[in-house]
Amino acid sequence: MSAAPVDGSCDPRFGPLREAFAENFSARGEPGAAIALMIEGRVVCDLWGGHRDAARKTPWASDTLVNFFSVGKAFTALVALRLAERGLLDLDAPAHRLWPEFAVNGKETVALRHMLSHQAGLPAIREELPDGAMLDWERMTSALAAQTPWWTPGVAHGYHVNTFGYLIGELVRRASGRTLGEILRSEIAGPLGADVHIGLPQTEHGRCAEFLWPALLPEKPEGPPDDTTLMKWNTYWNPPGISGAGWVNTAEWRSAEIPSTNGHGTARGIARVYSALAAGGMIDNIEILSRPMLAAAVEEQSFGPDRILERTSRFALGFQLPQDGRPLGPNPQAFGHFGAGGSLGFCDPVAGVAFGYVTNDMGPRWQNPRNKALLAAIYESLAA
């Protein structure tokens, strides 16, 4: 496999990171990607390479945007946490105080904390929805409001792959009168100058990379499924395009707000947000979260068997925490969020690290050799 050109800048100290990024193209099948590393608020590596289209004719550029999937869950959480520290949201109040329609079918005790930590019991919608319904906010939130939890809220956790953003976003909307994407833009991304978006303005669509979605999709189980099988299937495929299949490269998808799933941005933008978090919630006199709220946000909330992923997972309030088999470097204080395909945003406050990685390929989701190589190279460089 021939190497793709890599552009950008990298401090010589982080040569191993540049090499690992280049090897992602030459040895690990990367089609197009970008990385950005900040140390103590200073950009030390800002690289991009490969191509932004399936035909591999258009090079990735410094400002290329791409769908980073669940990396956006952390930004979704940041918006909710900002409202919580202002008293507009309460982590532990029943959600139905703001969302009266939600108080049915065993959800009367569900709180924002349950939603942020994947304990709400609502990873999937049972009602069969037509393709494209994920673009209709009212349709999705109404279905979730009517839903009976798949398990008793608070007694277990399971990754709310695609419903996470609708649940939290509806509380944000009712508490503030604004959408989650609007608040992200005006209160976090805008002030920081971070190129990250939930609900991408039409004017920015021309910068988007084509996401190379797999041609083959899983087949729906034959016959009447048991409840657990139905829950897992519906998590990813009800409505059929909720994970992005068939939609991810369309204008409708890019413009919509699907906060769990359709965030767009650059690696540099992701790293910029995490640079503030690595510094305790403030950088360059711009505070995106108070230090006490950030400390609460990264406390473990759920850890153990995940009812959706069928493996161990570990969550704080909207952030993924390190665990055996999926560390974020050597320091347990690190936190962040992975996205489908291997995209990643995280910070390590101990090492002063803030990092973003974006790709336009659906690589391995759990053990991704590309982001593992990048993580190893960051700490190899720091140790040199």
Coordinates of C-alpha atoms in Angstrom, one line a residue:
M1 CA 0.0 0.0 0.0
S2 CA 1.5 3.3 -1.0
A3 CA 1.9 6.1 1.5
A4 CA -0.4 9.1 1.2
P5 CA 1.1 12.6 1.6
V6 CA 1.0 14.1 5.1
D7 CA 0.7 17.9 5.4
G8 CA 0.8 20.2 8.4
S9 CA 3.3 20.8 11.1
C10 CA 4.7 18.8 14.0
D11 CA 7.2 19.7 16.7
P12 CA 10.3 17.4 16.2
R13 CA 9.8 16.1 19.8
F14 CA 6.7 14.4 18.5
G15 CA 8.3 12.7 15.5
P16 CA 6.9 9.3 16.6
L17 CA 3.4 10.7 16.4
R18 CA 4.0 12.0 12.9
E19 CA 5.5 8.6 11.9
A20 CA 2.5 6.7 13.4
F21 CA 0.1 9.0 11.5
A22 CA 1.9 8.4 8.3
E23 CA 2.0 4.6 8.9
N24 CA -1.8 4.7 9.3
F25 CA -1.9 5.4 5.6
S26 CA 0.9 3.2 4.5
A27 CA 0.3 0.2 6.7
R28 CA -3.2 0.4 8.3
G29 CA -5.4 1.4 5.4
E30 CA -6.3 4.9 6.4
P31 CA -8.1 6.7 3.5
G32 CA -8.2 10.3 4.9
A33 CA -7.7 11.7 8.4
A34 CA -6.3 14.5 10.6
I35 CA -4.8 14.7 14.1
A36 CA -4.1 17.6 16.4
L37 CA -2.2 17.5 19.7
M38 CA -1.9 20.3 22.2
I39 CA 0.3 20.3 25.3
E40 CA -0.5 22.8 28.0
G41 CA -2.6 24.7 25.5
R42 CA 0.0 24.9 22.8
V43 CA -0.4 23.1 19.4
V44 CA 2.6 20.8 19.0
C45 CA 1.2 18.6 16.1
D46 CA -1.4 19.5 13.5
L47 CA -1.4 17.0 10.6
W48 CA -3.7 15.9 7.9
G49 CA -3.4 13.5 5.0
G50 CA -5.0 11.2 2.5
H51 CA -8.2 12.0 0.6
R52 CA -11.6 13.3 1.5
D53 CA -13.5 11.3 -1.2
A54 CA -14.0 7.7 -2.1
A55 CA -12.4 8.1 -5.5
R56 CA -9.3 9.4 -3.7
K57 CA -8.9 12.3 -6.0
T58 CA -9.4 15.2 -3.6
P59 CA -6.8 15.7 -0.9
W60 CA -7.7 16.2 2.7
A61 CA -7.2 19.9 3.5
S62 CA -6.3 21.7 6.7
D63 CA -10.0 22.7 7.2
T64 CA -11.7 19.5 6.0
L65 CA -14.7 18.6 8.2
V66 CA -15.9 15.1 8.8
N67 CA -18.6 13.3 10.7
F68 CA -17.0 12.3 14.0
F69 CA -20.0 10.3 15.4
S70 CA -19.8 9.7 19.2
V71 CA -17.0 12.1 19.8
G72 CA -19.9 14.5 19.9
K73 CA -21.4 12.9 23.0
A74 CA -18.8 14.7 25.1
F75 CA -19.8 18.0 23.5
T76 CA -23.5 17.2 24.1
A77 CA -22.6 16.6 27.8
L78 CA -20.7 19.9 28.0
V79 CA -23.8 21.8 26.9
A80 CA -26.0 20.1 29.5
L81 CA -23.4 20.5 32.3
R82 CA -23.1 24.3 31.5
L83 CA -26.9 24.6 32.0
A84 CA -26.7 22.6 35.2
E85 CA -24.1 24.8 36.7
R86 CA -26.3 27.8 35.9
G87 CA -29.3 26.1 37.6
L88 CA -31.3 25.6 34.4
L89 CA -30.9 21.8 34.6
D90 CA -30.6 19.6 37.7
L91 CA -28.6 16.4 37.4
D92 CA -30.9 14.5 39.8
A93 CA -34.3 16.0 39.3
P94 CA -36.8 13.8 37.5
A95 CA -36.7 14.7 33.8
H96 CA -40.5 15.0 33.6
R97 CA -40.3 18.3 35.6
L98 CA -39.2 19.9 32.4
W99 CA -40.7 17.3 30.0
P100 CA -44.1 16.3 31.4
E101 CA -44.9 13.9 28.6
F102 CA -41.9 11.8 29.7
A103 CA -43.6 10.8 33.0
V104 CA -45.1 7.6 31.8
N105 CA -44.4 3.9 31.6
G106 CA -41.8 3.6 34.4
K107 CA -39.7 6.7 33.6
E108 CA -40.9 8.8 36.4
T109 CA -37.6 8.7 38.3
V110 CA -35.3 9.1 35.2
A111 CA -33.0 12.1 35.7
L112 CA -30.3 13.8 33.6
R113 CA -27.7 11.9 35.5
H114 CA -29.1 8.6 34.3
M115 CA -29.1 9.9 30.7
L116 CA -25.5 11.2 30.8
S117 CA -24.3 7.9 32.3
H118 CA -26.3 5.5 30.0
Q119 CA -28.4 4.2 32.8
A120 CA -31.8 5.5 31.6
G121 CA -32.9 2.2 30.1
L122 CA -33.7 3.9 26.8
P123 CA -31.0 2.9 24.3
A124 CA -33.5 2.1 21.6
I125 CA -37.0 2.9 20.5
R126 CA -39.4 0.0 20.4
E127 CA -41.9 1.6 18.0
E128 CA -40.9 0.8 14.4
L129 CA -40.0 4.1 12.7
P130 CA -39.6 4.8 9.0
D131 CA -36.2 5.6 7.5
G132 CA -35.4 9.3 7.8
A133 CA -37.3 9.7 11.1
M134 CA -34.1 10.5 12.9
L135 CA -34.1 13.9 11.1
D136 CA -37.4 14.8 12.8
W137 CA -36.7 16.0 16.3
E138 CA -40.3 16.0 17.4
R139 CA -40.9 12.5 16.1
M140 CA -37.8 11.1 17.9
T141 CA -38.4 12.8 21.2
S142 CA -42.1 11.9 21.2
A143 CA -41.3 8.3 20.7
L144 CA -38.8 8.4 23.6
A145 CA -41.3 10.1 25.8
A146 CA -43.8 7.3 25.2
Q147 CA -41.2 4.5 25.5
T148 CA -41.1 1.9 28.3
P149 CA -37.5 1.5 29.5
W150 CA -35.8 -1.7 28.5
W151 CA -34.5 -2.1 32.1
T152 CA -35.3 -0.4 35.4
P153 CA -33.5 3.0 35.2
G154 CA -30.5 3.2 37.4
V155 CA -30.0 -0.5 38.1
A156 CA -27.8 -1.2 35.0
H157 CA -26.2 0.6 32.1
G158 CA -26.1 0.1 28.3
Y159 CA -24.6 2.4 25.7
H160 CA -27.3 4.8 24.4
V161 CA -25.6 4.9 21.0
N162 CA -28.1 7.1 19.2
T163 CA -30.8 8.1 21.7
F164 CA -28.3 9.8 24.1
G165 CA -28.4 13.1 22.2
Y166 CA -32.2 13.3 21.8
L167 CA -32.8 12.7 25.5
I168 CA -30.3 15.3 26.6
G169 CA -31.0 17.6 23.8
E170 CA -34.7 17.8 24.6
L171 CA -34.0 18.7 28.2
V172 CA -31.6 21.3 27.0
R173 CA -34.2 22.7 24.7
R174 CA -36.9 22.8 27.3
A175 CA -34.6 24.4 29.9
S176 CA -33.1 27.0 27.7
G177 CA -35.4 27.6 24.7
R178 CA -32.5 26.9 22.4
T179 CA -31.2 23.8 20.7
L180 CA -28.1 21.9 21.8
G181 CA -26.3 22.8 18.6
E182 CA -27.0 26.5 19.0
I183 CA -25.6 26.5 22.5
L184 CA -22.5 24.6 21.5
R185 CA -21.9 27.1 18.7
S186 CA -22.5 30.3 20.8
E187 CA -21.1 29.3 24.2
I188 CA -18.3 26.7 23.6
A189 CA -17.1 26.3 20.0
G190 CA -17.5 29.9 19.0
P191 CA -15.7 31.6 21.9
L192 CA -12.9 29.0 21.7
G193 CA -12.6 29.2 17.9
A194 CA -13.1 25.4 17.8
D195 CA -14.3 24.1 14.4
V196 CA -16.9 21.6 15.8
H197 CA -20.6 21.5 15.0
I198 CA -23.8 19.7 15.8
G199 CA -26.1 20.8 13.1
L200 CA -23.7 22.0 10.3
P201 CA -24.6 25.2 8.6
Q202 CA -25.2 24.8 4.9
T203 CA -22.4 27.2 4.1
E204 CA -19.9 24.7 5.6
H205 CA -21.0 21.6 3.7
G206 CA -18.5 22.2 0.9
R207 CA -15.7 21.4 3.4
C208 CA -17.0 18.0 4.3
A209 CA -15.2 14.7 3.6
E210 CA -17.2 11.9 2.2
F211 CA -17.5 9.2 4.9
L212 CA -16.8 5.7 3.5
W213 CA -19.7 3.8 5.0
P214 CA -19.4 0.0 4.5
A215 CA -21.3 -1.4 1.6
L216 CA -22.6 -4.4 3.5
L217 CA -25.0 -3.8 6.4
P218 CA -26.0 -6.4 8.9
E219 CA -29.1 -8.5 8.2
K220 CA -32.1 -8.2 10.5
P221 CA -32.6 -11.3 12.5
E222 CA -35.3 -13.6 11.1
G223 CA -38.4 -14.4 13.0
P224 CA -39.8 -12.7 16.1
P225 CA -36.8 -11.6 18.1
D226 CA -36.6 -11.9 21.9
D227 CA -36.6 -8.6 23.8
T228 CA -32.8 -8.3 24.2
T229 CA -32.2 -9.0 20.5
L230 CA -34.8 -6.4 19.5
M231 CA -33.3 -3.9 21.9
K232 CA -29.8 -4.3 20.4
W233 CA -31.0 -4.2 16.8
N234 CA -33.2 -1.2 17.3
T235 CA -30.4 0.6 19.1
Y236 CA -28.5 0.8 15.8
W237 CA -31.2 0.4 13.1
N238 CA -34.5 1.9 14.2
P239 CA -35.1 4.1 12.3
P240 CA -32.9 2.4 9.7
G241 CA -30.7 5.4 9.1
I242 CA -30.2 6.4 12.7
S243 CA -26.6 5.4 12.8
G244 CA -25.9 7.2 9.5
A245 CA -26.3 4.3 7.0
G246 CA -27.5 5.7 3.7
W247 CA -27.6 9.3 5.0
V248 CA -24.2 10.3 6.4
N249 CA -23.1 12.1 3.3
T250 CA -26.3 13.9 2.6
A251 CA -27.1 17.6 3.2
E252 CA -30.1 16.6 5.3
W253 CA -27.9 14.6 7.7
R254 CA -25.3 17.2 8.0
S255 CA -27.8 20.0 8.7
A256 CA -29.8 18.1 11.3
E257 CA -29.0 18.0 15.0
I258 CA -28.5 14.4 16.0
P259 CA -26.2 15.1 18.9
S260 CA -25.2 11.5 19.6
T261 CA -24.1 10.8 16.1
N262 CA -23.8 13.5 13.5
G263 CA -21.3 16.0 15.0
H264 CA -18.8 17.4 12.4
G265 CA -15.5 19.0 12.9
T266 CA -11.7 19.0 12.5
A267 CA -9.1 17.3 14.7
R268 CA -7.9 20.8 15.6
G269 CA -11.3 21.8 16.8
I270 CA -11.7 18.7 19.0
A271 CA -8.3 19.3 20.5
R272 CA -9.1 22.9 21.2
V273 CA -12.2 22.0 23.3
Y274 CA -10.2 19.4 25.2
S275 CA -7.4 21.9 25.8
A276 CA -9.8 23.9 28.0
L277 CA -10.9 20.7 29.8
A278 CA -7.3 19.7 30.4
A279 CA -6.7 23.0 32.0
G280 CA -9.6 22.7 34.4
G281 CA -12.4 24.1 32.2
M282 CA -10.8 27.4 31.1
I283 CA -8.2 28.4 28.6
D284 CA -7.2 31.9 27.3
N285 CA -9.6 33.4 29.8
I286 CA -12.5 31.4 28.2
E287 CA -14.4 29.2 30.6
I288 CA -16.5 26.5 29.2
L289 CA -17.1 24.7 32.5
S290 CA -16.3 25.6 36.1
R291 CA -13.6 23.6 37.8
P292 CA -16.1 22.1 40.4
M293 CA -18.5 21.0 37.7
L294 CA -15.8 19.5 35.6
A295 CA -14.6 17.5 38.7
A296 CA -18.1 16.2 39.1
A297 CA -18.4 15.5 35.4
V298 CA -15.5 13.1 35.3
E299 CA -16.4 11.0 38.4
E300 CA -17.3 7.4 37.5
Q301 CA -21.0 6.9 37.2
S302 CA -21.3 3.4 35.6
F303 CA -18.8 0.6 35.2
G304 CA -19.3 -3.0 34.4
P305 CA -21.2 -5.2 31.9
D306 CA -22.8 -3.1 29.2
R307 CA -26.2 -4.3 28.1
I308 CA -25.8 -3.1 24.5
L309 CA -22.0 -3.5 23.9
E310 CA -21.9 -6.9 25.7
R311 CA -18.6 -6.0 27.2
T312 CA -17.4 -3.9 30.1
S313 CA -17.8 -0.1 29.6
R314 CA -17.1 2.8 32.0
F315 CA -18.7 6.2 31.9
A316 CA -18.7 9.5 33.8
L317 CA -21.3 12.2 33.0
G318 CA -21.1 12.0 29.2
F319 CA -17.4 11.1 29.0
Q320 CA -15.8 7.7 28.6
L321 CA -13.2 6.8 31.2
P322 CA -10.2 4.6 30.8
Q323 CA -10.5 0.9 31.4
D324 CA -8.4 -2.2 30.9
G325 CA -8.2 -3.0 27.2
R326 CA -9.1 0.6 26.2
P327 CA -6.8 3.0 28.0
L328 CA -6.3 6.7 27.2
G329 CA -2.6 6.7 27.9
P330 CA -1.0 5.7 31.2
N331 CA -2.8 8.2 33.5
P332 CA -6.2 7.2 35.0
Q333 CA -7.3 10.8 35.2
A334 CA -7.7 11.0 31.3
F335 CA -11.2 11.2 29.9
G336 CA -12.8 11.7 26.5
H337 CA -14.9 9.9 23.9
F338 CA -14.3 7.6 21.0
G339 CA -16.4 7.7 17.8
A340 CA -17.4 5.1 15.2
G341 CA -14.5 4.5 12.8
G342 CA -11.9 5.2 15.5
S343 CA -12.3 9.0 15.8
L344 CA -11.3 10.3 19.2
G345 CA -11.2 13.3 21.4
F346 CA -9.6 13.2 24.9
C347 CA -7.5 15.0 27.4
D348 CA -5.1 13.9 30.1
P349 CA -4.9 16.7 32.7
V350 CA -1.8 15.1 34.3
A351 CA 0.3 15.3 31.2
G352 CA -1.4 18.5 29.9
V353 CA -2.5 16.5 26.7
A354 CA -5.5 17.4 24.5
F355 CA -5.9 15.4 21.4
G356 CA -8.2 15.1 18.4
Y357 CA -8.3 12.5 15.6
V358 CA -10.8 12.3 12.8
T359 CA -11.1 9.8 9.9
N360 CA -13.5 9.2 7.1
D361 CA -13.4 5.4 7.3
M362 CA -15.5 3.0 9.4
G363 CA -12.6 1.1 10.9
P364 CA -12.7 -1.2 13.9
R365 CA -14.9 0.3 16.6
W366 CA -13.6 -1.1 19.8
Q367 CA -9.9 -2.0 19.2
N368 CA -8.8 0.3 16.5
P369 CA -5.2 -0.1 15.4
R370 CA -5.0 3.4 14.1
N371 CA -5.9 5.3 17.2
K372 CA -4.0 2.9 19.4
A373 CA -0.8 3.6 17.4
L374 CA -1.4 7.4 17.7
L375 CA -2.0 7.1 21.5
A376 CA 1.1 5.1 22.0
A377 CA 3.2 7.6 20.0
I378 CA 2.0 10.5 22.0
Y379 CA 3.3 9.1 25.2
E380 CA 6.4 7.7 23.6
S381 CA 7.2 11.2 22.6
L382 CA 6.4 12.7 26.0
A383 CA 8.7 10.1 27.7
A384 CA 11.7 10.8 25.4

